[in-house]
Every structure is written in C-alpha cells, then in structure tokens.
C-alpha positions as a LaTeX table, in Angstrom:
\begin{tabular}{lrrr}
\hline
Residue & $x$ (\AA) & $y$ (\AA) & $z$ (\AA) \\
\hline
Met1 & $-37.39$ & $-7.51$ & 30.95 \\
Ser2 & $-34.92$ & $-10.38$ & 30.16 \\
Arg3 & $-35.26$ & $-12.16$ & 26.96 \\
Asn4 & $-34.31$ & $-15.47$ & 25.45 \\
Ile5 & $-34.62$ & $-15.87$ & 21.65 \\
Ile6 & $-34.88$ & $-18.91$ & 19.45 \\
Tyr7 & $-34.26$ & $-18.32$ & 15.85 \\
Leu8 & $-35.84$ & $-20.95$ & 13.41 \\
Ile9 & $-34.15$ & $-20.82$ & 10.06 \\
Asn10 & $-35.60$ & $-22.66$ & 7.00 \\
Pro11 & $-32.77$ & $-23.93$ & 4.90 \\
Ile12 & $-34.77$ & $-24.04$ & 1.67 \\
Ser13 & $-37.35$ & $-21.17$ & 1.90 \\
Gly14 & $-36.96$ & $-18.10$ & $-0.41$ \\
Thr15 & $-33.95$ & $-17.33$ & $-2.68$ \\
Arg16 & $-31.38$ & $-15.67$ & $-0.37$ \\
Gly17 & $-28.32$ & $-17.24$ & 1.26 \\
Lys18 & $-28.80$ & $-18.43$ & 4.73 \\
Leu19 & $-25.14$ & $-18.37$ & 5.90 \\
Ser20 & $-25.03$ & $-14.67$ & 5.72 \\
Leu21 & $-28.37$ & $-14.55$ & 7.57 \\
Gln22 & $-26.97$ & $-16.59$ & 10.41 \\
Glu23 & $-23.89$ & $-14.46$ & 10.60 \\
Met24 & $-26.00$ & $-11.35$ & 10.80 \\
Ile25 & $-28.28$ & $-12.73$ & 13.42 \\
Arg26 & $-25.37$ & $-13.87$ & 15.67 \\
Gln27 & $-23.67$ & $-10.38$ & 15.27 \\
Lys28 & $-26.77$ & $-8.23$ & 15.88 \\
Thr29 & $-28.20$ & $-10.38$ & 18.73 \\
Gln30 & $-24.86$ & $-10.47$ & 20.58 \\
Glu31 & $-24.62$ & $-6.72$ & 20.27 \\
Lys32 & $-27.86$ & $-6.48$ & 22.01 \\
Gly33 & $-26.74$ & $-8.92$ & 24.66 \\
Ile34 & $-29.65$ & $-11.08$ & 24.44 \\
Pro35 & $-29.35$ & $-14.82$ & 24.91 \\
Tyr36 & $-30.34$ & $-16.75$ & 21.85 \\
Ser37 & $-29.98$ & $-20.08$ & 19.97 \\
Ile38 & $-30.38$ & $-21.00$ & 16.32 \\
Leu39 & $-32.38$ & $-24.05$ & 15.24 \\
Pro40 & $-33.27$ & $-25.55$ & 11.82 \\
Thr41 & $-36.94$ & $-25.70$ & 10.89 \\
Asn42 & $-38.68$ & $-28.98$ & 10.87 \\
Ala43 & $-39.26$ & $-30.45$ & 7.34 \\
Glu44 & $-42.39$ & $-32.18$ & 8.57 \\
Gly45 & $-43.71$ & $-28.84$ & 9.93 \\
Asp46 & $-44.06$ & $-30.39$ & 13.57 \\
Tyr47 & $-43.11$ & $-27.78$ & 16.17 \\
Ala48 & $-44.69$ & $-29.34$ & 19.19 \\
Phe49 & $-41.08$ & $-29.83$ & 20.70 \\
Leu50 & $-40.96$ & $-26.12$ & 21.20 \\
Ile51 & $-43.54$ & $-26.03$ & 24.08 \\
Pro52 & $-41.51$ & $-27.94$ & 26.62 \\
Phe53 & $-38.34$ & $-26.10$ & 25.23 \\
Ile54 & $-39.91$ & $-22.83$ & 26.00 \\
Glu55 & $-40.99$ & $-23.93$ & 29.45 \\
Gln56 & $-37.63$ & $-25.45$ & 30.41 \\
Thr57 & $-35.41$ & $-22.59$ & 29.17 \\
Ala58 & $-37.64$ & $-19.47$ & 29.75 \\
Val59 & $-37.74$ & $-18.68$ & 26.07 \\
Thr60 & $-39.60$ & $-15.46$ & 25.52 \\
Asp61 & $-39.29$ & $-15.09$ & 21.64 \\
Ile62 & $-39.60$ & $-17.41$ & 18.78 \\
Ile63 & $-38.40$ & $-15.88$ & 15.46 \\
Val64 & $-39.20$ & $-17.63$ & 12.25 \\
Cys65 & $-36.75$ & $-16.94$ & 9.42 \\
Gly66 & $-38.65$ & $-18.42$ & 6.52 \\
Gly67 & $-41.88$ & $-18.15$ & 4.50 \\
Asp68 & $-45.56$ & $-18.38$ & 5.16 \\
Gly69 & $-45.75$ & $-22.10$ & 5.33 \\
Thr70 & $-43.07$ & $-22.24$ & 8.07 \\
Val71 & $-44.67$ & $-19.27$ & 9.88 \\
Ser72 & $-48.10$ & $-20.95$ & 9.81 \\
Ala73 & $-46.59$ & $-24.26$ & 11.17 \\
Val74 & $-44.96$ & $-22.54$ & 14.02 \\
Ala75 & $-47.97$ & $-20.55$ & 14.88 \\
Ala76 & $-50.12$ & $-23.59$ & 14.80 \\
Ala77 & $-47.96$ & $-25.14$ & 17.56 \\
Leu78 & $-47.76$ & $-22.01$ & 19.58 \\
Ala79 & $-51.33$ & $-20.91$ & 19.45 \\
Gly80 & $-52.25$ & $-19.79$ & 23.01 \\
Val81 & $-48.69$ & $-20.19$ & 24.28 \\
Asp82 & $-47.26$ & $-17.24$ & 26.21 \\
Val83 & $-44.45$ & $-16.36$ & 23.87 \\
Arg84 & $-43.79$ & $-13.64$ & 21.26 \\
Val85 & $-43.60$ & $-14.76$ & 17.62 \\
Gly86 & $-41.50$ & $-12.83$ & 15.19 \\
Ile87 & $-40.64$ & $-13.02$ & 11.50 \\
Ile88 & $-37.64$ & $-12.51$ & 9.34 \\
Pro89 & $-39.36$ & $-12.74$ & 5.91 \\
Met90 & $-37.34$ & $-15.25$ & 3.87 \\
Gly91 & $-40.08$ & $-16.81$ & 1.91 \\
Ser92 & $-41.30$ & $-16.40$ & $-1.82$ \\
Gly93 & $-44.44$ & $-14.44$ & $-0.84$ \\
Asn94 & $-44.07$ & $-13.38$ & 2.91 \\
Gly95 & $-47.88$ & $-12.63$ & 3.03 \\
Leu96 & $-48.30$ & $-12.54$ & 6.86 \\
Ala97 & $-45.02$ & $-10.39$ & 7.38 \\
Phe98 & $-46.07$ & $-7.83$ & 4.65 \\
Ala99 & $-49.71$ & $-7.65$ & 6.04 \\
Ala100 & $-48.22$ & $-6.86$ & 9.46 \\
Gly101 & $-45.90$ & $-4.33$ & 8.01 \\
Ile102 & $-42.61$ & $-6.30$ & 8.56 \\
Pro103 & $-39.98$ & $-5.43$ & 5.86 \\
Lys104 & $-38.17$ & $-7.89$ & 3.86 \\
Asp105 & $-34.83$ & $-6.25$ & 4.64 \\
Val106 & $-33.17$ & $-8.43$ & 7.27 \\
Glu107 & $-31.63$ & $-5.63$ & 9.38 \\
Lys108 & $-34.86$ & $-3.75$ & 9.54 \\
Ala109 & $-36.72$ & $-6.83$ & 10.43 \\
Leu110 & $-34.39$ & $-7.64$ & 13.26 \\
Glu111 & $-34.69$ & $-4.21$ & 14.55 \\
Ile112 & $-38.48$ & $-4.88$ & 14.82 \\
Val113 & $-37.70$ & $-8.13$ & 16.56 \\
Phe114 & $-35.36$ & $-6.25$ & 19.06 \\
Ala115 & $-38.10$ & $-3.61$ & 19.79 \\
Ala116 & $-40.27$ & $-6.51$ & 20.99 \\
Lys117 & $-43.56$ & $-4.76$ & 20.36 \\
Ala118 & $-46.05$ & $-7.54$ & 20.01 \\
Ala119 & $-49.76$ & $-7.49$ & 19.51 \\
Pro120 & $-52.27$ & $-10.31$ & 19.17 \\
Ile121 & $-53.44$ & $-11.60$ & 15.88 \\
Asp122 & $-56.09$ & $-14.14$ & 14.82 \\
Gly123 & $-55.82$ & $-17.26$ & 13.00 \\
Phe124 & $-58.27$ & $-19.71$ & 11.74 \\
Leu125 & $-58.99$ & $-23.44$ & 11.48 \\
Ile126 & $-60.06$ & $-25.19$ & 8.12 \\
Asn127 & $-61.03$ & $-28.70$ & 8.92 \\
Gly128 & $-58.99$ & $-28.55$ & 12.16 \\
Gln129 & $-55.81$ & $-27.34$ & 10.36 \\
Phe130 & $-54.48$ & $-23.95$ & 11.46 \\
Ser131 & $-53.93$ & $-21.07$ & 9.16 \\
Cys132 & $-52.41$ & $-17.65$ & 10.16 \\
Met133 & $-53.05$ & $-15.80$ & 6.84 \\
Leu134 & $-54.75$ & $-17.27$ & 3.94 \\
Cys135 & $-56.25$ & $-20.47$ & 2.52 \\
Gly136 & $-57.32$ & $-20.79$ & $-1.18$ \\
Ile137 & $-59.59$ & $-23.50$ & $-2.90$ \\
Gly138 & $-59.32$ & $-23.70$ & $-6.69$ \\
Phe139 & $-57.07$ & $-21.79$ & $-9.04$ \\
Asp140 & $-54.51$ & $-20.40$ & $-6.51$ \\
Ala141 & $-54.25$ & $-23.82$ & $-4.81$ \\
Lys142 & $-53.39$ & $-25.37$ & $-8.22$ \\
Val143 & $-50.63$ & $-22.75$ & $-8.59$ \\
Ala144 & $-49.39$ & $-23.41$ & $-5.07$ \\
Glu145 & $-49.22$ & $-27.07$ & $-5.82$ \\
Glu146 & $-47.06$ & $-26.60$ & $-9.02$ \\
Phe147 & $-45.04$ & $-23.93$ & $-7.56$ \\
Ala148 & $-44.04$ & $-26.22$ & $-4.53$ \\
Gly149 & $-42.53$ & $-28.72$ & $-7.04$ \\
Gln150 & $-40.43$ & $-26.20$ & $-8.82$ \\
Ala151 & $-36.68$ & $-26.53$ & $-8.43$ \\
Lys152 & $-36.20$ & $-22.82$ & $-8.36$ \\
Arg153 & $-38.44$ & $-20.65$ & $-6.15$ \\
Gly154 & $-38.99$ & $-16.85$ & $-6.07$ \\
Leu155 & $-41.30$ & $-14.25$ & $-7.64$ \\
Gln156 & $-40.33$ & $-14.88$ & $-11.21$ \\
Thr157 & $-41.00$ & $-18.61$ & $-10.94$ \\
Tyr158 & $-44.49$ & $-17.82$ & $-9.30$ \\
Ile159 & $-45.52$ & $-15.48$ & $-12.00$ \\
Arg160 & $-44.52$ & $-18.11$ & $-14.70$ \\
Val161 & $-46.49$ & $-20.87$ & $-12.96$ \\
Thr162 & $-49.48$ & $-18.57$ & $-12.42$ \\
Leu163 & $-49.60$ & $-17.56$ & $-16.15$ \\
Thr164 & $-49.12$ & $-21.22$ & $-17.31$ \\
Asn165 & $-52.25$ & $-22.13$ & $-15.19$ \\
Phe166 & $-54.27$ & $-19.05$ & $-16.08$ \\
Phe167 & $-54.68$ & $-20.38$ & $-19.70$ \\
Ser168 & $-56.03$ & $-23.77$ & $-18.43$ \\
Ala169 & $-58.03$ & $-22.42$ & $-15.50$ \\
Arg170 & $-61.51$ & $-23.84$ & $-14.89$ \\
Ala171 & $-64.26$ & $-23.07$ & $-12.50$ \\
Phe172 & $-65.36$ & $-25.43$ & $-9.64$ \\
Pro173 & $-68.86$ & $-25.91$ & $-8.01$ \\
Phe174 & $-69.23$ & $-24.74$ & $-4.56$ \\
Arg175 & $-72.05$ & $-24.29$ & $-2.00$ \\
Leu176 & $-71.32$ & $-22.01$ & 0.94 \\
His177 & $-73.24$ & $-21.97$ & 4.29 \\
Ile178 & $-72.88$ & $-18.80$ & 6.34 \\
Pro179 & $-74.47$ & $-18.73$ & 9.88 \\
Ser180 & $-76.61$ & $-15.68$ & 10.54 \\
Asp181 & $-78.21$ & $-13.99$ & 13.61 \\
Asn182 & $-81.61$ & $-15.49$ & 12.91 \\
Ser183 & $-82.75$ & $-19.07$ & 12.98 \\
His184 & $-82.19$ & $-20.02$ & 9.37 \\
Asp185 & $-78.80$ & $-20.83$ & 7.78 \\
Pro186 & $-78.35$ & $-18.83$ & 4.69 \\
Ser187 & $-76.59$ & $-20.74$ & 1.85 \\
Phe188 & $-75.87$ & $-20.22$ & $-1.88$ \\
Gly189 & $-74.25$ & $-22.16$ & $-4.70$ \\
Glu190 & $-71.60$ & $-20.70$ & $-7.00$ \\
Glu191 & $-69.32$ & $-21.86$ & $-9.62$ \\
Ala192 & $-65.95$ & $-20.11$ & $-9.13$ \\
Phe193 & $-62.42$ & $-20.08$ & $-10.24$ \\
Phe194 & $-61.32$ & $-19.82$ & $-6.59$ \\
Ile195 & $-62.36$ & $-18.88$ & $-3.13$ \\
Ser196 & $-60.01$ & $-17.20$ & $-0.75$ \\
Ile197 & $-60.37$ & $-17.35$ & 2.88 \\
Ala198 & $-58.23$ & $-14.59$ & 4.25 \\
Asn199 & $-57.09$ & $-13.45$ & 7.75 \\
Gly200 & $-54.41$ & $-11.22$ & 6.24 \\
Asn201 & $-54.99$ & $-9.00$ & 3.21 \\
Gln202 & $-52.81$ & $-10.53$ & 0.56 \\
Phe203 & $-51.50$ & $-13.61$ & $-1.38$ \\
Gly204 & $-47.97$ & $-12.40$ & $-0.77$ \\
Asn205 & $-45.46$ & $-10.09$ & $-2.51$ \\
Asn206 & $-47.85$ & $-7.19$ & $-1.61$ \\
Phe207 & $-50.49$ & $-8.61$ & $-3.87$ \\
Thr208 & $-53.55$ & $-7.71$ & $-1.95$ \\
Ile209 & $-56.56$ & $-10.11$ & $-2.58$ \\
Ala210 & $-58.59$ & $-8.88$ & 0.54 \\
Pro211 & $-58.07$ & $-5.21$ & 0.86 \\
Lys212 & $-60.12$ & $-4.72$ & 4.04 \\
Ala213 & $-58.90$ & $-7.67$ & 5.91 \\
Ser214 & $-57.41$ & $-7.20$ & 9.43 \\
Leu215 & $-55.21$ & $-9.49$ & 11.34 \\
His216 & $-57.20$ & $-8.72$ & 14.61 \\
Asp217 & $-60.83$ & $-8.04$ & 13.78 \\
Gly218 & $-62.35$ & $-11.45$ & 14.60 \\
Leu219 & $-63.52$ & $-11.93$ & 11.01 \\
Leu220 & $-62.42$ & $-13.70$ & 7.90 \\
Asp221 & $-62.54$ & $-11.97$ & 4.49 \\
Ile222 & $-64.06$ & $-14.32$ & 1.87 \\
Val223 & $-63.28$ & $-13.56$ & $-1.83$ \\
Ile224 & $-64.89$ & $-15.48$ & $-4.49$ \\
Ala225 & $-64.04$ & $-15.22$ & $-8.22$ \\
Lys226 & $-67.10$ & $-16.35$ & $-9.95$ \\
Lys227 & $-67.18$ & $-18.20$ & $-13.22$ \\
Thr228 & $-66.79$ & $-15.98$ & $-16.35$ \\
Asn229 & $-64.53$ & $-15.90$ & $-19.31$ \\
Arg230 & $-60.79$ & $-15.59$ & $-18.78$ \\
Leu231 & $-60.51$ & $-11.98$ & $-19.74$ \\
Arg232 & $-63.28$ & $-10.98$ & $-17.24$ \\
Phe233 & $-61.70$ & $-13.20$ & $-14.60$ \\
Leu234 & $-58.40$ & $-11.48$ & $-15.03$ \\
Leu235 & $-59.93$ & $-7.94$ & $-15.01$ \\
Ser236 & $-62.07$ & $-8.77$ & $-12.04$ \\
Val237 & $-59.15$ & $-9.87$ & $-9.95$ \\
Ile238 & $-57.20$ & $-6.78$ & $-10.97$ \\
Arg239 & $-60.11$ & $-4.70$ & $-9.81$ \\
Gln240 & $-60.26$ & $-6.61$ & $-6.53$ \\
Val241 & $-56.52$ & $-6.20$ & $-5.95$ \\
Met242 & $-56.92$ & $-2.43$ & $-6.56$ \\
Gly243 & $-59.73$ & $-2.27$ & $-3.95$ \\
Gly244 & $-62.54$ & $-1.82$ & $-6.47$ \\
Tyr245 & $-65.07$ & $-4.19$ & $-4.79$ \\
Arg246 & $-66.72$ & $-3.22$ & $-1.59$ \\
Val247 & $-67.31$ & $-5.64$ & 1.25 \\
Gln248 & $-70.88$ & $-6.83$ & 0.93 \\
Pro249 & $-73.02$ & $-6.50$ & 3.97 \\
Lys250 & $-74.88$ & $-9.75$ & 3.15 \\
Pro251 & $-73.22$ & $-12.71$ & 1.24 \\
Gly252 & $-74.99$ & $-14.12$ & $-1.64$ \\
Gly253 & $-74.45$ & $-15.29$ & $-5.17$ \\
Lys254 & $-76.91$ & $-13.16$ & $-6.84$ \\
Gly255 & $-75.88$ & $-10.05$ & $-8.76$ \\
Arg256 & $-73.72$ & $-9.08$ & $-11.85$ \\
Glu257 & $-70.42$ & $-8.66$ & $-9.93$ \\
Lys258 & $-67.82$ & $-11.21$ & $-10.82$ \\
Ile259 & $-66.16$ & $-10.98$ & $-7.34$ \\
Leu260 & $-68.04$ & $-11.62$ & $-4.13$ \\
Tyr261 & $-66.47$ & $-10.11$ & $-1.13$ \\
Phe262 & $-67.92$ & $-10.45$ & 2.35 \\
Gln263 & $-66.80$ & $-11.08$ & 6.00 \\
Thr264 & $-67.90$ & $-13.82$ & 8.43 \\
Ala265 & $-66.45$ & $-15.44$ & 11.59 \\
Asn266 & $-67.16$ & $-18.91$ & 10.21 \\
Leu267 & $-68.59$ & $-20.81$ & 7.44 \\
Val268 & $-68.94$ & $-24.27$ & 5.57 \\
Ile269 & $-67.94$ & $-24.71$ & 2.06 \\
Glu270 & $-69.15$ & $-27.76$ & 0.10 \\
Asn271 & $-66.70$ & $-28.64$ & $-2.50$ \\
Pro272 & $-68.23$ & $-31.48$ & $-4.77$ \\
Gly273 & $-65.74$ & $-30.90$ & $-7.44$ \\
Glu274 & $-62.78$ & $-31.50$ & $-4.96$ \\
Ala275 & $-61.01$ & $-28.26$ & $-6.01$ \\
Pro276 & $-57.54$ & $-28.20$ & $-4.67$ \\
Leu277 & $-56.63$ & $-26.57$ & $-1.39$ \\
His278 & $-53.58$ & $-24.56$ & $-0.12$ \\
Ile279 & $-53.01$ & $-23.32$ & 3.48 \\
Asp280 & $-50.71$ & $-20.35$ & 3.72 \\
Gly281 & $-49.18$ & $-21.09$ & 0.42 \\
Asp282 & $-48.62$ & $-24.91$ & 1.07 \\
Pro283 & $-50.67$ & $-27.43$ & $-0.82$ \\
Lys284 & $-52.87$ & $-29.62$ & 1.24 \\
Pro285 & $-55.20$ & $-32.60$ & 0.60 \\
Ser286 & $-58.44$ & $-31.42$ & $-0.42$ \\
Ala287 & $-61.92$ & $-32.36$ & 0.95 \\
Arg288 & $-65.50$ & $-32.49$ & $-0.27$ \\
Glu289 & $-66.53$ & $-30.08$ & 2.67 \\
Phe290 & $-64.47$ & $-27.50$ & 4.65 \\
His291 & $-65.51$ & $-26.22$ & 8.07 \\
Ile292 & $-63.91$ & $-22.91$ & 8.83 \\
Ser293 & $-63.85$ & $-20.91$ & 11.97 \\
Ile294 & $-61.89$ & $-17.98$ & 13.38 \\
Val295 & $-59.37$ & $-18.41$ & 16.32 \\
Pro296 & $-59.29$ & $-15.15$ & 18.07 \\
Asp297 & $-55.97$ & $-13.80$ & 19.48 \\
Ala298 & $-54.14$ & $-16.93$ & 18.45 \\
Ile299 & $-50.49$ & $-15.67$ & 18.75 \\
Arg300 & $-48.73$ & $-12.45$ & 19.80 \\
Leu301 & $-46.86$ & $-11.23$ & 16.73 \\
Ile302 & $-43.88$ & $-8.93$ & 16.94 \\
Gln303 & $-44.63$ & $-6.01$ & 14.52 \\
Pro304 & $-43.80$ & $-2.36$ & 14.00 \\
\hline
\end{tabular}
C-alpha cells in the first residue's frame, strides 16, 4: 500500500534539538522510499488546513513531532478523518505516546511509524473542546499554567513548579453529576485538590494517575483527590500512582478514601470556585460548569 507522510514539527516543544530530528526524518524516510513533506506546527493550534491537503495530495499519515498539546490539537482537527496519526514524542510529558507504548527514542519511534500498525483510540469533549488524553481541574491545571510560562521546559522544571505549588495548594468545591441506567441522576459534592478526567493512564513522564485507563474502552477514568492535609494528599496521590486504589463500581463522595476513582462515559462537573483547567497539558480558560463526554474511535493512532 502506497503511503504519503506529513511530518509536523513543533519548533518549541520539549528540550531536544530539532535540526537533527529533521535530518534523521529525511534520511530514514528516504531510505524507506516513502513520499513525505515536513511542515511546522501551527502556533494557534489550528490544523483545519490539513483536511483539504490530505484530500488533494492523498496523504495517508500525519506524524506529530511534539508534545501532548500539539498532538491533541492535531487529533481534534483529524477526528473522524480517514488518516493515520503517529507521534514522535518531543514534549515535556508525552503522556499519550507513553500510554500507547511509543518510546521517546526517535529512531525507535520512527520504526513504529514505518510499520504503520494503527488502531482506533477514543477522545473526549469538555465543553466542546477536544482532548485525546487528559484534562485536569484544580492543582495540576495551576501547575500546567505556571509551567507554560517558564523559559526553560523539561522534567526538572516541571518538578520544580509542582513542588512550589504543592505548598500553596488549596481545595476547590465541586459537584459532579453522573448519568445512571435508571431514571434519576446521581450527583454528589466534594471539595478536592484536583479532578482528573483521563482517557490515557498518565500525566506524562510515565507518571500514572489512572492505572486502569484504556485508550479504547469507551470510558473515561475520573480521579478525584479529596480535601485533606497536604501530607495525606501527597501520600494518597503516591498510592494512586502505584495502583493502590481500585476503580469503584459506583461513584460517590462518601467513605474514608482520599482518592475517588471511577469510570463513566460522560459527566457534568459544577465548578463554582472556578478552579483552573488544563487540556492535555495546555492551560485553558476555566468555566463554572463542564460538560464532558467520550468520543469513541476518534482517531487511528500508529502504535506498537
């Protein structure tokens, strides 16, 4: 089957040099004899231009060389389009790539691209905005906002910003509405440091926040870090990362557990305290209410 690849390279994502990346892409793709072109990513995150380009030039694969924010923006534009999407992880977290088993090593990631083994993955909408991996409301969104303003990116910077915010972290009031199979709409209120809505299983850098999350199960994993003292907050998150909390069959705010973990295809979150929001690591304007729903089989992702 003939292929035609577009590589999108984000000039500011991550911490590695892009010139050597472009040289490697040219060399490896030419060795495979595959037609290709290299384009810069769009600073505004608008990739609608790709759709007529795909149709006019018979493009088969869009390969994103960047981080989760760029991947999410490209996936949003290509949801439902008959094209494969690949990732060369070049971001600070690379959550979707790692959740799909795509390595950070460029040569290995390129070999996965050339193998062209693609499978559908879900996405989800939050107030109409597309996410392919993870949204956070509260503490992690505050970290994402400050991290986005740093001159130097990378894991060390992210850890520093996270620790700085940890000591000033505060809980926000929320109310969650989860549809059920019967006639009533179960809801509960909770004060929480953060709520994560996860399609993939991690924040990034193999930091797993939703251990049971699957990219293709038609469900979102909801993780709520309930209000407590900071030490218990830290210990509870560590326990969650280590897989210590089971998925609860019925969501609800009652009980002694400091992490609530459940799955649902859609929900509504009231946010009266206007806790900050991030979508796939990029800070976004908050809202007093979030309507969230799964988008099954949103894109075909090239993966091992």
